[in-house]
C-alpha positions as a LaTeX table, in Angstrom:
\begin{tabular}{lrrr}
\hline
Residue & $x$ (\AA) & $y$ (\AA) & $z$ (\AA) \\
\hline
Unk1 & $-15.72$ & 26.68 & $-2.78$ \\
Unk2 & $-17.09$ & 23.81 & $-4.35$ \\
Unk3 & $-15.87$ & 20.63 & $-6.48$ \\
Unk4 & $-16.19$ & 21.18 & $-10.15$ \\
Unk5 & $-16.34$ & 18.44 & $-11.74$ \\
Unk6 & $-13.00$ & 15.12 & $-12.40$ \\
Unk7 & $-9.23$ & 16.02 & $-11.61$ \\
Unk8 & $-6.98$ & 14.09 & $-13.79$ \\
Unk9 & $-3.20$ & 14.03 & $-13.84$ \\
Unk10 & $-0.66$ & 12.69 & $-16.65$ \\
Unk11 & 1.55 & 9.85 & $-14.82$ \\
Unk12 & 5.09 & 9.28 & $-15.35$ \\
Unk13 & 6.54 & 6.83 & $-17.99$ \\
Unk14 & 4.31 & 3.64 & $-17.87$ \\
Unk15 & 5.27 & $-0.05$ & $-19.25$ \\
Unk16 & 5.13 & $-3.55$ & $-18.51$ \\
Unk17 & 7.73 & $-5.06$ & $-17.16$ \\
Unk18 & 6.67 & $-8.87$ & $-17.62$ \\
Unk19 & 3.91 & $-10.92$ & $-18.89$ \\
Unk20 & 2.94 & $-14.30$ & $-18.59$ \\
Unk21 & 5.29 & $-14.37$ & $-15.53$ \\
Unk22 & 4.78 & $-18.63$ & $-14.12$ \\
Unk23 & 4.51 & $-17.92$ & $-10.37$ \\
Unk24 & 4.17 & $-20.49$ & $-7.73$ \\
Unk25 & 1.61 & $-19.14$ & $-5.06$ \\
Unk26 & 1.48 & $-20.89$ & $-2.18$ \\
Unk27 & $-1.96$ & $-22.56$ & $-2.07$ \\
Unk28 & $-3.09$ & $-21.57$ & $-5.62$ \\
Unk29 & $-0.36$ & $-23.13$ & $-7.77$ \\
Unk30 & 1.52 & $-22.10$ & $-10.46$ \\
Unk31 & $-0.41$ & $-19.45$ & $-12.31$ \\
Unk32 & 0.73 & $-16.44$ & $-14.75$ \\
Unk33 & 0.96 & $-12.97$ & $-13.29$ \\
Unk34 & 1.74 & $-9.40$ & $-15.46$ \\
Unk35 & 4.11 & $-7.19$ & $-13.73$ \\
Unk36 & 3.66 & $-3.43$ & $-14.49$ \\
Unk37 & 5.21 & $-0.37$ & $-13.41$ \\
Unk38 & 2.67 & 3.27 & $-13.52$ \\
Unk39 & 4.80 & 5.14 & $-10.71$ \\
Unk40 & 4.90 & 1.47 & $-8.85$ \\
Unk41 & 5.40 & $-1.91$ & $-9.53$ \\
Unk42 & 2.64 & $-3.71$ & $-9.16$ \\
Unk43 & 1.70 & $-7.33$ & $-9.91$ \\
Unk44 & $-1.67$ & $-8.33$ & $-11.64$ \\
Unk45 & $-3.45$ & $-11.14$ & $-11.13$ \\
Unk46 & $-6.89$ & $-12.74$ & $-12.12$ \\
Unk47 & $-9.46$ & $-13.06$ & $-9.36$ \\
Unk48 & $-10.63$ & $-16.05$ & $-11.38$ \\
Unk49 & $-7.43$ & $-18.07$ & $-10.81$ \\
Unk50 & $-7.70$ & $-17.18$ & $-7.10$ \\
Unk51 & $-10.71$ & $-18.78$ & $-7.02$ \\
Unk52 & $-12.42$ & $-16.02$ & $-6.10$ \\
Unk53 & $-15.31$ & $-13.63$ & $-8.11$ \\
Unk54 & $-14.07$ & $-10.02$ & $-7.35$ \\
Unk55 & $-17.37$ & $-8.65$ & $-6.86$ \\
Unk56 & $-18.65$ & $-10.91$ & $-4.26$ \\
Unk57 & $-15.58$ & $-12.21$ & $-2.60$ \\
Unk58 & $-14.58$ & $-10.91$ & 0.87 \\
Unk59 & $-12.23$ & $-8.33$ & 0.84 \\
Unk60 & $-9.87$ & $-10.80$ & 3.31 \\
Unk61 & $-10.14$ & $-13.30$ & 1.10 \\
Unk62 & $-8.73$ & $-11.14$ & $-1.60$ \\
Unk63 & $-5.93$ & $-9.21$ & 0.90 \\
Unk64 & $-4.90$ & $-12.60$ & 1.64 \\
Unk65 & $-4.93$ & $-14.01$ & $-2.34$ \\
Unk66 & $-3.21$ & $-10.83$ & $-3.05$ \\
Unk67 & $-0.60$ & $-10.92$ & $-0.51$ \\
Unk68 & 0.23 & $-14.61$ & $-1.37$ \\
Unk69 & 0.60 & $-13.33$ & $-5.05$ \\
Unk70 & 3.00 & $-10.71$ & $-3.95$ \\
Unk71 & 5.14 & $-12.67$ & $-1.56$ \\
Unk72 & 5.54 & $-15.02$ & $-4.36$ \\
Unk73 & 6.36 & $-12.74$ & $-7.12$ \\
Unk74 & 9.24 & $-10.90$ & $-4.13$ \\
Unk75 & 10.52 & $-14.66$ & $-3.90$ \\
Unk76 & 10.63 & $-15.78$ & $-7.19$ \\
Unk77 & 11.31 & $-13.01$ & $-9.61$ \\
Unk78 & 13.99 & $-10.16$ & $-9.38$ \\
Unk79 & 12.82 & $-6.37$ & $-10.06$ \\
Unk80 & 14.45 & $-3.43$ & $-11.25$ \\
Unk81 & 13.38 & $-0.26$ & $-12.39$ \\
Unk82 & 15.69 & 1.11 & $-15.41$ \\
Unk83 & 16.28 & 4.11 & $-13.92$ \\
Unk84 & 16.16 & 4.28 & $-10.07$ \\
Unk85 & 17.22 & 1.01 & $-7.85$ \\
Unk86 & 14.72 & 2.94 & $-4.80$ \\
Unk87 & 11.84 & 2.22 & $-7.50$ \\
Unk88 & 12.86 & $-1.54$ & $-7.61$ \\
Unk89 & 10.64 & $-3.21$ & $-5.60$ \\
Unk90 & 6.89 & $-4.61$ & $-6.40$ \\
Unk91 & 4.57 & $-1.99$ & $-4.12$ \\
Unk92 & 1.61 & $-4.76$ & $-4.43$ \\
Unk93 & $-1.01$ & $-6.99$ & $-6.37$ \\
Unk94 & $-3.40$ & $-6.23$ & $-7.99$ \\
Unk95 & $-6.43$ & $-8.36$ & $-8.37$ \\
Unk96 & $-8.52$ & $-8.19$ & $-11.31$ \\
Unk97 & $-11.63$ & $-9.57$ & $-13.03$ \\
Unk98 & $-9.26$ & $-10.05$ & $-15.95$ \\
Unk99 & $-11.64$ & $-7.78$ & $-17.98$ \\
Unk100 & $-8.30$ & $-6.29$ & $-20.03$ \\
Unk101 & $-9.88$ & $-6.34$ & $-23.84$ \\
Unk102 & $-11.64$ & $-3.40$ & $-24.14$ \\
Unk103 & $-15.06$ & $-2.47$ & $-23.32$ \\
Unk104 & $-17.11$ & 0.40 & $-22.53$ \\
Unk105 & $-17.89$ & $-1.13$ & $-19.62$ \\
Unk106 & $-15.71$ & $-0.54$ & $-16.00$ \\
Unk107 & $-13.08$ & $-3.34$ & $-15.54$ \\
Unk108 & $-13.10$ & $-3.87$ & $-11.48$ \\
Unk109 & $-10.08$ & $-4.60$ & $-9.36$ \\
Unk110 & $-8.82$ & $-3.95$ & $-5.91$ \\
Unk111 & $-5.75$ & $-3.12$ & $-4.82$ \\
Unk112 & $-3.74$ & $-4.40$ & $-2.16$ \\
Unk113 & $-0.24$ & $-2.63$ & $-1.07$ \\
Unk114 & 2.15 & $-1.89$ & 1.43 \\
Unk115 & 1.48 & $-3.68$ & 4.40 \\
Unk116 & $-1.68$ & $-5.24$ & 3.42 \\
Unk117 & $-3.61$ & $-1.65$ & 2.79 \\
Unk118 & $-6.53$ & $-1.54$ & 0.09 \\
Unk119 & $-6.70$ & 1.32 & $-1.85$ \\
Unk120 & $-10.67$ & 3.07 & $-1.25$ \\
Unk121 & $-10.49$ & 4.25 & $-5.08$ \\
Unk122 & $-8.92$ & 1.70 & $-8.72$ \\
Unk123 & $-5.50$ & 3.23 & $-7.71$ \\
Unk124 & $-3.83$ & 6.14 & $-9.61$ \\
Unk125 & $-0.53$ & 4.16 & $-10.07$ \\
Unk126 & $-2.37$ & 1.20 & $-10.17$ \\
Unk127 & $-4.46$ & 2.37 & $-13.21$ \\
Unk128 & $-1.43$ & 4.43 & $-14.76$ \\
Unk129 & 0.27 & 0.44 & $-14.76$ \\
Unk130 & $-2.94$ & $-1.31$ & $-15.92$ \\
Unk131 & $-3.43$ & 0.95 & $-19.17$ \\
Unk132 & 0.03 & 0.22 & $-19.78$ \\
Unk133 & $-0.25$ & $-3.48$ & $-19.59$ \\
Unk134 & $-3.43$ & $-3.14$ & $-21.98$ \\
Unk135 & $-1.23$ & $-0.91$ & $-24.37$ \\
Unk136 & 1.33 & $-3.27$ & $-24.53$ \\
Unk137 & $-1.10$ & $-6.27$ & $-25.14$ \\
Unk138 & $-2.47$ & $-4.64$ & $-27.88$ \\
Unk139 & $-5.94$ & $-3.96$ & $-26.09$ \\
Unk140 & $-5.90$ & $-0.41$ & $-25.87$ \\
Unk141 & $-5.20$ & 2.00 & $-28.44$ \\
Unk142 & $-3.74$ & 5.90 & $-27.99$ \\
Unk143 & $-6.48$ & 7.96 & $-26.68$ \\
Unk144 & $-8.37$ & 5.28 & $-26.30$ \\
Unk145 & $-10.24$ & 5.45 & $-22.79$ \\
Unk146 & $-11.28$ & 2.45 & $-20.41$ \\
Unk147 & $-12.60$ & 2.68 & $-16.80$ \\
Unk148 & $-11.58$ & 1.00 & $-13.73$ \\
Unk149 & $-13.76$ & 0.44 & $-11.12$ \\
Unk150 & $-12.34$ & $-0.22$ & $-7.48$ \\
Unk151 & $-14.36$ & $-3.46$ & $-6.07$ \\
Unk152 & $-14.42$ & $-2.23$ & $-2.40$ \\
Unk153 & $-16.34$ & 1.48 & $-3.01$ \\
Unk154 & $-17.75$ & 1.41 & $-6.47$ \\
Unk155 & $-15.04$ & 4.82 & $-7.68$ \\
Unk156 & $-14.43$ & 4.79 & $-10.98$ \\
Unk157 & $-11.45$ & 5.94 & $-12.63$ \\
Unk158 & $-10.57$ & 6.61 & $-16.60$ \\
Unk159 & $-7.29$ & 5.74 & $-17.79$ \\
Unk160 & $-5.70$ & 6.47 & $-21.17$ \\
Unk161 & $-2.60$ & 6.31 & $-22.98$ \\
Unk162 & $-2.10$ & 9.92 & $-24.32$ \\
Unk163 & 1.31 & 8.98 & $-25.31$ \\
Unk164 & 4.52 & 6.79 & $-26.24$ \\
Unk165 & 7.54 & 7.07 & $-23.86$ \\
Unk166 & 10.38 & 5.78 & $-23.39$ \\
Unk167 & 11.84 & 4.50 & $-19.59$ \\
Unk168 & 15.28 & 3.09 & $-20.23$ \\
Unk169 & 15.24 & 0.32 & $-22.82$ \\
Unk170 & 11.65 & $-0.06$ & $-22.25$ \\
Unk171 & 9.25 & 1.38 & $-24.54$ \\
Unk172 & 6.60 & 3.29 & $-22.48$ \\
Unk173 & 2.95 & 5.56 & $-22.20$ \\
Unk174 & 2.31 & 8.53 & $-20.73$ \\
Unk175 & $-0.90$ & 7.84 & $-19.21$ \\
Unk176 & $-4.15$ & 10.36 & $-17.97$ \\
Unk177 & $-5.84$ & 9.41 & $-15.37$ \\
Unk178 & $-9.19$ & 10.98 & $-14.25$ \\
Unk179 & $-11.66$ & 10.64 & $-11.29$ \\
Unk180 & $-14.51$ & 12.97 & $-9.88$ \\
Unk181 & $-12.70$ & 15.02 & $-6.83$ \\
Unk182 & $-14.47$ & 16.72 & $-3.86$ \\
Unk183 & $-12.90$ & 19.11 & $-1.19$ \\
Unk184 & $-12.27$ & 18.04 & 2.19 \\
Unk185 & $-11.15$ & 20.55 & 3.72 \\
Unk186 & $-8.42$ & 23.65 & 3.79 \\
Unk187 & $-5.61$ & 24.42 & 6.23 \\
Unk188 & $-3.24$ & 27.17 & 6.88 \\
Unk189 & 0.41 & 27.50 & 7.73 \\
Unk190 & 1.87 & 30.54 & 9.58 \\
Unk191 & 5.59 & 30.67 & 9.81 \\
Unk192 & 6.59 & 33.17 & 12.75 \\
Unk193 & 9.99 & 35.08 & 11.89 \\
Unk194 & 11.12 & 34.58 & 15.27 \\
Unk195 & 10.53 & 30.62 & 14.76 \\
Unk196 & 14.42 & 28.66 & 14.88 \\
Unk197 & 13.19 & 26.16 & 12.90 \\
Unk198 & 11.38 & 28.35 & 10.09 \\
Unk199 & 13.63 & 27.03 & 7.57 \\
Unk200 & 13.10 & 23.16 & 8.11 \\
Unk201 & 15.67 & 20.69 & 9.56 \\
Unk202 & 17.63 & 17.57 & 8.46 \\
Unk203 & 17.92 & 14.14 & 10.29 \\
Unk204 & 20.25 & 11.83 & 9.00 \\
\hline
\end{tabular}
């Protein structure tokens, strides 16, 4: 009945997709920008070339740098996942203190997705694609494990690569990711034999 301690999951195969990208953001100029894919494609971007220091900055002021970032990149550059076209879109951006060489230390970043939604915690996905953008860099080695710290809450998450994969033509990581869990509650479902729609329905 009580939390015992982190969860952690392995993601799905991990890699970076581009580097260095040149992106024209409307009011911040052309600036480089990593594209990375940990169960999303996500953009990265440093808080520094926003103009912004992620630890003091509002978070508006980084939902709007972000979503400039990821208009841009949606404009400009053409995604595609090697193996499913409904995984071929960028999700979000991801703004970092562009802490990627490793350190003991937490790397901070927030995450901005969807329709302008920031993510309470690093980001599982968001941390799956991160370790693999340090992998491929050469900043992170197997096993080797860095923490992520989400700029709006303070959560940490670990991230590392447990693993070389393959997705497509890309070479990948399986990555573990780790954070402290706590319950929040427990439901039941009762399914009454006399129910018509026991067994689910389709809508097309």
């Amino acid at each position: 009945g009580r939390s015992r301690g982190r969860g952690r999951f392995h993601s799905v195969p991990a890699f970076a997709l581009a580097t260095d990208l040149l992106v024209d953001v409307p009011g911040h100029g052309k600036m480089a920008v990593d594209i990375a894919y940990g169960g999303a494609f996500y953009a990265f971007a440093s808080a520094e070339r926003l103009g912004l220091d992620i630890c003091s900055a509002k978070t508006r002021d980084l939902v709007e740098a972000a979503s400039a970032v990821t208009e841009a990149v949606k404009a400009q550059f053409q995604i595609s996942h090697p193996e499913s076209e409904d995984l071929s879109f960028l999700y979000g951006t991801i703004v970092t203190d562009g802490k990627d060489t490793y350190s003991e230390e937490p790397t901070t970043n927030i995450c901005v997705f969807a329709d302008e939604q920031v993510d309470r915690s690093p980001t599982g996905s968001g941390v799956t694609a991160r370790v693999a953008l340090q992998y491929h860099k050469g900043l992170l080695e197997l096993n080797q494990t860095r923490a992520f710290k989400s700029s709006t809450t303070g959560s940490v998450f670990t991230g590392k690569a447990v693993r070389e994969a393959k997705c497509g033509d890309f070479k990948a990581v399986i990555v573990e990711v780790s954070g402290q869990a706590h319950y929040t509650g427990t439901a039941s479902f009762i399914v009454e034999d006399d129910d018509p729609l026991k067994n689910g329905f389709l809508l097309k």
